[in-house]
Amino acid sequence: MYLHANNKKIFAYTGARPHHEGLESVVFVHGTGMDHTVWLLPARYFSHHQFNVMATDLPGHGRSEGPAATSIESMSDEVVAAMDAAEIE
């Protein structure tokens, strides 16, 4: 699915399942130069075992728009913005 966060279109993989209110969430964050595909198998496992899952492509990676973050702080800001857009606490 695509989210809009920090004026960018951000891709988020959900383990092939929609989010369900009341379930705990697992957020997967890839490293620099990677994308959500490094988390496909774990994300799918958790989504099929009663968890909401979100594995985003950080800006500048995979299917997401925008320039890549230049610091750990800006990467974490992007993750929090994506979580807010997906309404994950």
Tab-separated table of N, CA and C in Angstrom:
chain	number	residue	atom	x	y	z
A	1	MET	N	0.845	-1.170	0.000
A	1	MET	CA	0.000	0.000	0.000
A	1	MET	C	0.891	1.233	0.000
A	2	TYR	N	0.309	2.338	-0.385
A	2	TYR	CA	1.043	3.599	-0.363
A	2	TYR	C	0.467	4.512	0.715
A	3	LEU	N	1.357	5.176	1.409
A	3	LEU	CA	0.999	6.155	2.429
A	3	LEU	C	1.520	7.514	1.996
A	4	HIS	N	0.931	8.572	2.522
A	4	HIS	CA	1.456	9.920	2.292
A	4	HIS	C	1.987	10.435	3.620
A	5	ALA	N	3.305	10.667	3.676
A	5	ALA	CA	3.953	11.134	4.901
A	5	ALA	C	5.049	12.125	4.536
A	6	ASN	N	5.115	13.221	5.262
A	6	ASN	CA	6.121	14.264	5.004
A	6	ASN	C	6.128	14.703	3.538
A	7	ASN	N	4.935	14.851	2.968
A	7	ASN	CA	4.757	15.292	1.576
A	7	ASN	C	5.408	14.353	0.566
A	8	LYS	N	5.482	13.063	0.896
A	8	LYS	CA	6.038	12.065	-0.019
A	8	LYS	C	5.117	10.859	-0.058
A	9	LYS	N	5.163	10.150	-1.176
A	9	LYS	CA	4.454	8.885	-1.300
A	9	LYS	C	5.399	7.785	-0.815
A	10	ILE	N	4.983	7.062	0.239
A	10	ILE	CA	5.812	6.042	0.875
A	10	ILE	C	5.151	4.681	0.689
A	11	PHE	N	5.933	3.710	0.228
A	11	PHE	CA	5.406	2.358	0.073
A	11	PHE	C	5.547	1.596	1.384
A	12	ALA	N	4.513	0.832	1.729
A	12	ALA	CA	4.547	-0.012	2.930
A	12	ALA	C	3.954	-1.376	2.601
A	13	TYR	N	4.726	-2.419	2.864
A	13	TYR	CA	4.263	-3.797	2.690
A	13	TYR	C	3.592	-4.243	3.983
A	14	THR	N	2.447	-4.909	3.873
A	14	THR	CA	1.668	-5.296	5.049
A	14	THR	C	1.587	-6.802	5.253
A	15	GLY	N	2.419	-7.563	4.579
A	15	GLY	CA	2.362	-9.009	4.734
A	15	GLY	C	1.167	-9.627	4.045
A	16	ALA	N	0.627	-8.934	3.054
A	16	ALA	CA	-0.513	-9.394	2.253
A	16	ALA	C	-1.810	-9.459	3.056
A	17	ARG	N	-1.881	-8.715	4.153
A	17	ARG	CA	-3.100	-8.669	4.964
A	17	ARG	C	-3.389	-7.228	5.376
A	18	PRO	N	-4.674	-6.885	5.494
A	18	PRO	CA	-5.012	-5.538	5.968
A	18	PRO	C	-4.748	-5.406	7.465
A	19	HIS	N	-4.634	-4.168	7.924
A	19	HIS	CA	-4.465	-3.912	9.356
A	19	HIS	C	-5.798	-4.110	10.069
A	20	HIS	N	-5.736	-4.655	11.272
A	20	HIS	CA	-6.929	-4.876	12.084
A	20	HIS	C	-6.770	-4.149	13.413
A	21	GLU	N	-7.759	-3.360	13.745
A	21	GLU	CA	-7.725	-2.625	15.008
A	21	GLU	C	-7.683	-3.613	16.168
A	22	GLY	N	-6.875	-3.311	17.163
A	22	GLY	CA	-6.788	-4.159	18.341
A	22	GLY	C	-5.631	-5.142	18.330
A	23	LEU	N	-5.036	-5.380	17.169
A	23	LEU	CA	-3.876	-6.268	17.112
A	23	LEU	C	-2.603	-5.466	17.354
A	24	GLU	N	-1.606	-6.106	17.931
A	24	GLU	CA	-0.306	-5.462	18.076
A	24	GLU	C	0.349	-5.337	16.707
A	25	SER	N	1.242	-4.371	16.575
A	25	SER	CA	1.901	-4.119	15.292
A	25	SER	C	3.395	-4.380	15.381
A	26	VAL	N	3.936	-4.869	14.272
A	26	VAL	CA	5.374	-5.051	14.115
A	26	VAL	C	5.797	-4.171	12.947
A	27	VAL	N	6.792	-3.315	13.174
A	27	VAL	CA	7.295	-2.426	12.126
A	27	VAL	C	8.708	-2.862	11.776
A	28	PHE	N	8.923	-3.148	10.500
A	28	PHE	CA	10.234	-3.566	10.005
A	28	PHE	C	10.880	-2.395	9.275
A	29	VAL	N	12.147	-2.133	9.580
A	29	VAL	CA	12.878	-1.026	8.959
A	29	VAL	C	14.137	-1.583	8.310
A	30	HIS	N	14.266	-1.361	7.015
A	30	HIS	CA	15.438	-1.855	6.284
A	30	HIS	C	16.640	-0.940	6.488
A	31	GLY	N	17.808	-1.419	6.109
A	31	GLY	CA	19.030	-0.627	6.188
A	31	GLY	C	19.246	0.205	4.937
A	32	THR	N	20.281	1.010	4.959
A	32	THR	CA	20.626	1.856	3.825
A	32	THR	C	20.925	1.002	2.602
A	33	GLY	N	20.398	1.420	1.461
A	33	GLY	CA	20.620	0.706	0.212
A	33	GLY	C	19.720	-0.497	0.021
A	34	MET	N	18.805	-0.735	0.925
A	34	MET	CA	17.887	-1.875	0.848
A	34	MET	C	16.468	-1.360	0.635
A	35	ASP	N	15.501	-2.265	0.707
A	35	ASP	CA	14.093	-1.890	0.666
A	35	ASP	C	13.289	-2.917	1.457
A	36	HIS	N	11.962	-2.812	1.375
A	36	HIS	CA	11.088	-3.676	2.174
A	36	HIS	C	11.271	-5.161	1.887
A	37	THR	N	11.818	-5.507	0.736
A	37	THR	CA	11.895	-6.923	0.350
A	37	THR	C	12.787	-7.744	1.278
A	38	VAL	N	13.684	-7.104	2.025
A	38	VAL	CA	14.501	-7.867	2.982
A	38	VAL	C	13.638	-8.432	4.109
A	39	TRP	N	12.432	-7.918	4.261
A	39	TRP	CA	11.537	-8.342	5.340
A	39	TRP	C	10.342	-9.147	4.848
A	40	LEU	N	10.300	-9.563	3.588
A	40	LEU	CA	9.111	-10.243	3.066
A	40	LEU	C	8.714	-11.467	3.886
A	41	LEU	N	9.626	-12.383	4.114
A	41	LEU	CA	9.265	-13.614	4.836
A	41	LEU	C	8.887	-13.357	6.292
A	42	PRO	N	9.690	-12.602	7.062
A	42	PRO	CA	9.253	-12.337	8.442
A	42	PRO	C	7.934	-11.549	8.502
A	43	ALA	N	7.755	-10.588	7.597
A	43	ALA	CA	6.521	-9.798	7.598
A	43	ALA	C	5.320	-10.691	7.313
A	44	ARG	N	5.455	-11.559	6.350
A	44	ARG	CA	4.350	-12.472	6.022
A	44	ARG	C	4.058	-13.406	7.203
A	45	TYR	N	5.094	-13.912	7.849
A	45	TYR	CA	4.906	-14.794	9.001
A	45	TYR	C	4.099	-14.081	10.090
A	46	PHE	N	4.545	-12.880	10.491
A	46	PHE	CA	3.860	-12.175	11.566
A	46	PHE	C	2.442	-11.771	11.174
A	47	SER	N	2.227	-11.398	9.909
A	47	SER	CA	0.877	-11.006	9.493
A	47	SER	C	-0.086	-12.185	9.531
A	48	HIS	N	0.418	-13.383	9.366
A	48	HIS	CA	-0.422	-14.580	9.430
A	48	HIS	C	-0.501	-15.168	10.841
A	49	HIS	N	0.115	-14.497	11.812
A	49	HIS	CA	0.069	-14.942	13.207
A	49	HIS	C	-0.431	-13.824	14.126
A	50	GLN	N	-1.479	-13.152	13.663
A	50	GLN	CA	-2.226	-12.190	14.473
A	50	GLN	C	-1.465	-10.921	14.850
A	51	PHE	N	-0.676	-10.407	13.914
A	51	PHE	CA	-0.024	-9.113	14.100
A	51	PHE	C	-0.302	-8.238	12.887
A	52	ASN	N	-0.429	-6.939	13.112
A	52	ASN	CA	-0.371	-5.991	12.008
A	52	ASN	C	1.100	-5.819	11.655
A	53	VAL	N	1.373	-5.682	10.369
A	53	VAL	CA	2.756	-5.588	9.895
A	53	VAL	C	2.901	-4.379	8.987
A	54	MET	N	4.023	-3.681	9.116
A	54	MET	CA	4.369	-2.624	8.177
A	54	MET	C	5.871	-2.678	7.926
A	55	ALA	N	6.235	-2.894	6.673
A	55	ALA	CA	7.639	-2.840	6.248
A	55	ALA	C	7.712	-1.767	5.171
A	56	THR	N	8.176	-0.592	5.534
A	56	THR	CA	8.189	0.523	4.588
A	56	THR	C	9.464	0.536	3.762
A	57	ASP	N	9.371	1.210	2.641
A	57	ASP	CA	10.561	1.614	1.896
A	57	ASP	C	10.846	3.043	2.338
A	58	LEU	N	11.987	3.263	2.954
A	58	LEU	CA	12.357	4.625	3.339
A	58	LEU	C	12.489	5.491	2.085
A	59	PRO	N	12.308	6.807	2.189
A	59	PRO	CA	12.469	7.677	1.023
A	59	PRO	C	13.820	7.433	0.344
A	60	GLY	N	13.780	7.433	-0.985
A	60	GLY	CA	14.991	7.195	-1.765
A	60	GLY	C	15.323	5.727	-1.935
A	61	HIS	N	14.443	4.844	-1.481
A	61	HIS	CA	14.652	3.405	-1.571
A	61	HIS	C	13.387	2.745	-2.127
A	62	GLY	N	13.569	1.633	-2.835
A	62	GLY	CA	12.427	0.854	-3.308
A	62	GLY	C	11.411	1.677	-4.065
A	63	ARG	N	10.154	1.577	-3.638
A	63	ARG	CA	9.041	2.236	-4.330
A	63	ARG	C	8.647	3.585	-3.732
A	64	SER	N	9.406	4.072	-2.763
A	64	SER	CA	9.065	5.344	-2.110
A	64	SER	C	9.713	6.534	-2.810
A	65	GLU	N	9.033	7.671	-2.705
A	65	GLU	CA	9.523	8.906	-3.317
A	65	GLU	C	10.478	9.641	-2.389
A	66	GLY	N	11.140	10.614	-2.954
A	66	GLY	CA	11.951	11.538	-2.173
A	66	GLY	C	13.403	11.134	-2.070
A	67	PRO	N	14.221	12.074	-1.621
A	67	PRO	CA	15.647	11.783	-1.440
A	67	PRO	C	15.864	10.926	-0.195
A	68	ALA	N	16.932	10.169	-0.210
A	68	ALA	CA	17.276	9.333	0.945
A	68	ALA	C	17.634	10.206	2.142
A	69	ALA	N	17.312	9.727	3.322
A	69	ALA	CA	17.655	10.439	4.554
A	69	ALA	C	19.169	10.476	4.712
A	70	THR	N	19.648	11.511	5.383
A	70	THR	CA	21.096	11.688	5.531
A	70	THR	C	21.592	11.438	6.952
A	71	SER	N	20.691	11.068	7.857
A	71	SER	CA	21.103	10.785	9.237
A	71	SER	C	20.146	9.773	9.857
A	72	ILE	N	20.579	9.158	10.933
A	72	ILE	CA	19.722	8.226	11.668
A	72	ILE	C	18.482	8.955	12.185
A	73	GLU	N	18.655	10.183	12.642
A	73	GLU	CA	17.526	10.962	13.150
A	73	GLU	C	16.479	11.198	12.068
A	74	SER	N	16.928	11.555	10.855
A	74	SER	CA	15.953	11.803	9.787
A	74	SER	C	15.299	10.500	9.332
A	75	MET	N	16.040	9.386	9.375
A	75	MET	CA	15.427	8.086	9.055
A	75	MET	C	14.339	7.749	10.074
A	76	SER	N	14.633	7.964	11.351
A	76	SER	CA	13.631	7.655	12.374
A	76	SER	C	12.420	8.572	12.248
A	77	ASP	N	12.634	9.831	11.870
A	77	ASP	CA	11.511	10.739	11.628
A	77	ASP	C	10.624	10.218	10.507
A	78	GLU	N	11.228	9.675	9.452
A	78	GLU	CA	10.458	9.123	8.329
A	78	GLU	C	9.654	7.899	8.765
A	79	VAL	N	10.244	7.054	9.601
A	79	VAL	CA	9.530	5.869	10.094
A	79	VAL	C	8.339	6.292	10.945
A	80	VAL	N	8.533	7.243	11.839
A	80	VAL	CA	7.440	7.725	12.688
A	80	VAL	C	6.341	8.354	11.835
A	81	ALA	N	6.703	9.120	10.818
A	81	ALA	CA	5.705	9.738	9.934
A	81	ALA	C	4.900	8.669	9.197
A	82	ALA	N	5.558	7.613	8.739
A	82	ALA	CA	4.850	6.515	8.068
A	82	ALA	C	3.926	5.794	9.049
A	83	MET	N	4.395	5.579	10.273
A	83	MET	CA	3.546	4.950	11.289
A	83	MET	C	2.324	5.815	11.589
A	84	ASP	N	2.517	7.117	11.684
A	84	ASP	CA	1.388	8.025	11.906
A	84	ASP	C	0.401	7.949	10.748
A	85	ALA	N	0.920	7.932	9.512
A	85	ALA	CA	0.049	7.862	8.336
A	85	ALA	C	-0.740	6.556	8.306
A	86	ALA	N	-0.141	5.478	8.807
A	86	ALA	CA	-0.810	4.176	8.845
A	86	ALA	C	-1.628	3.991	10.123
A	87	GLU	N	-1.620	5.003	10.994
A	87	GLU	CA	-2.330	4.976	12.272
A	87	GLU	C	-1.862	3.833	13.166
A	88	ILE	N	-0.533	3.641	13.200
A	88	ILE	CA	0.085	2.651	14.081
A	88	ILE	C	0.669	3.392	15.267
A	89	GLU	N	0.353	2.923	16.466
A	89	GLU	CA	0.880	3.560	17.689
A	89	GLU	C	2.232	3.000	18.049
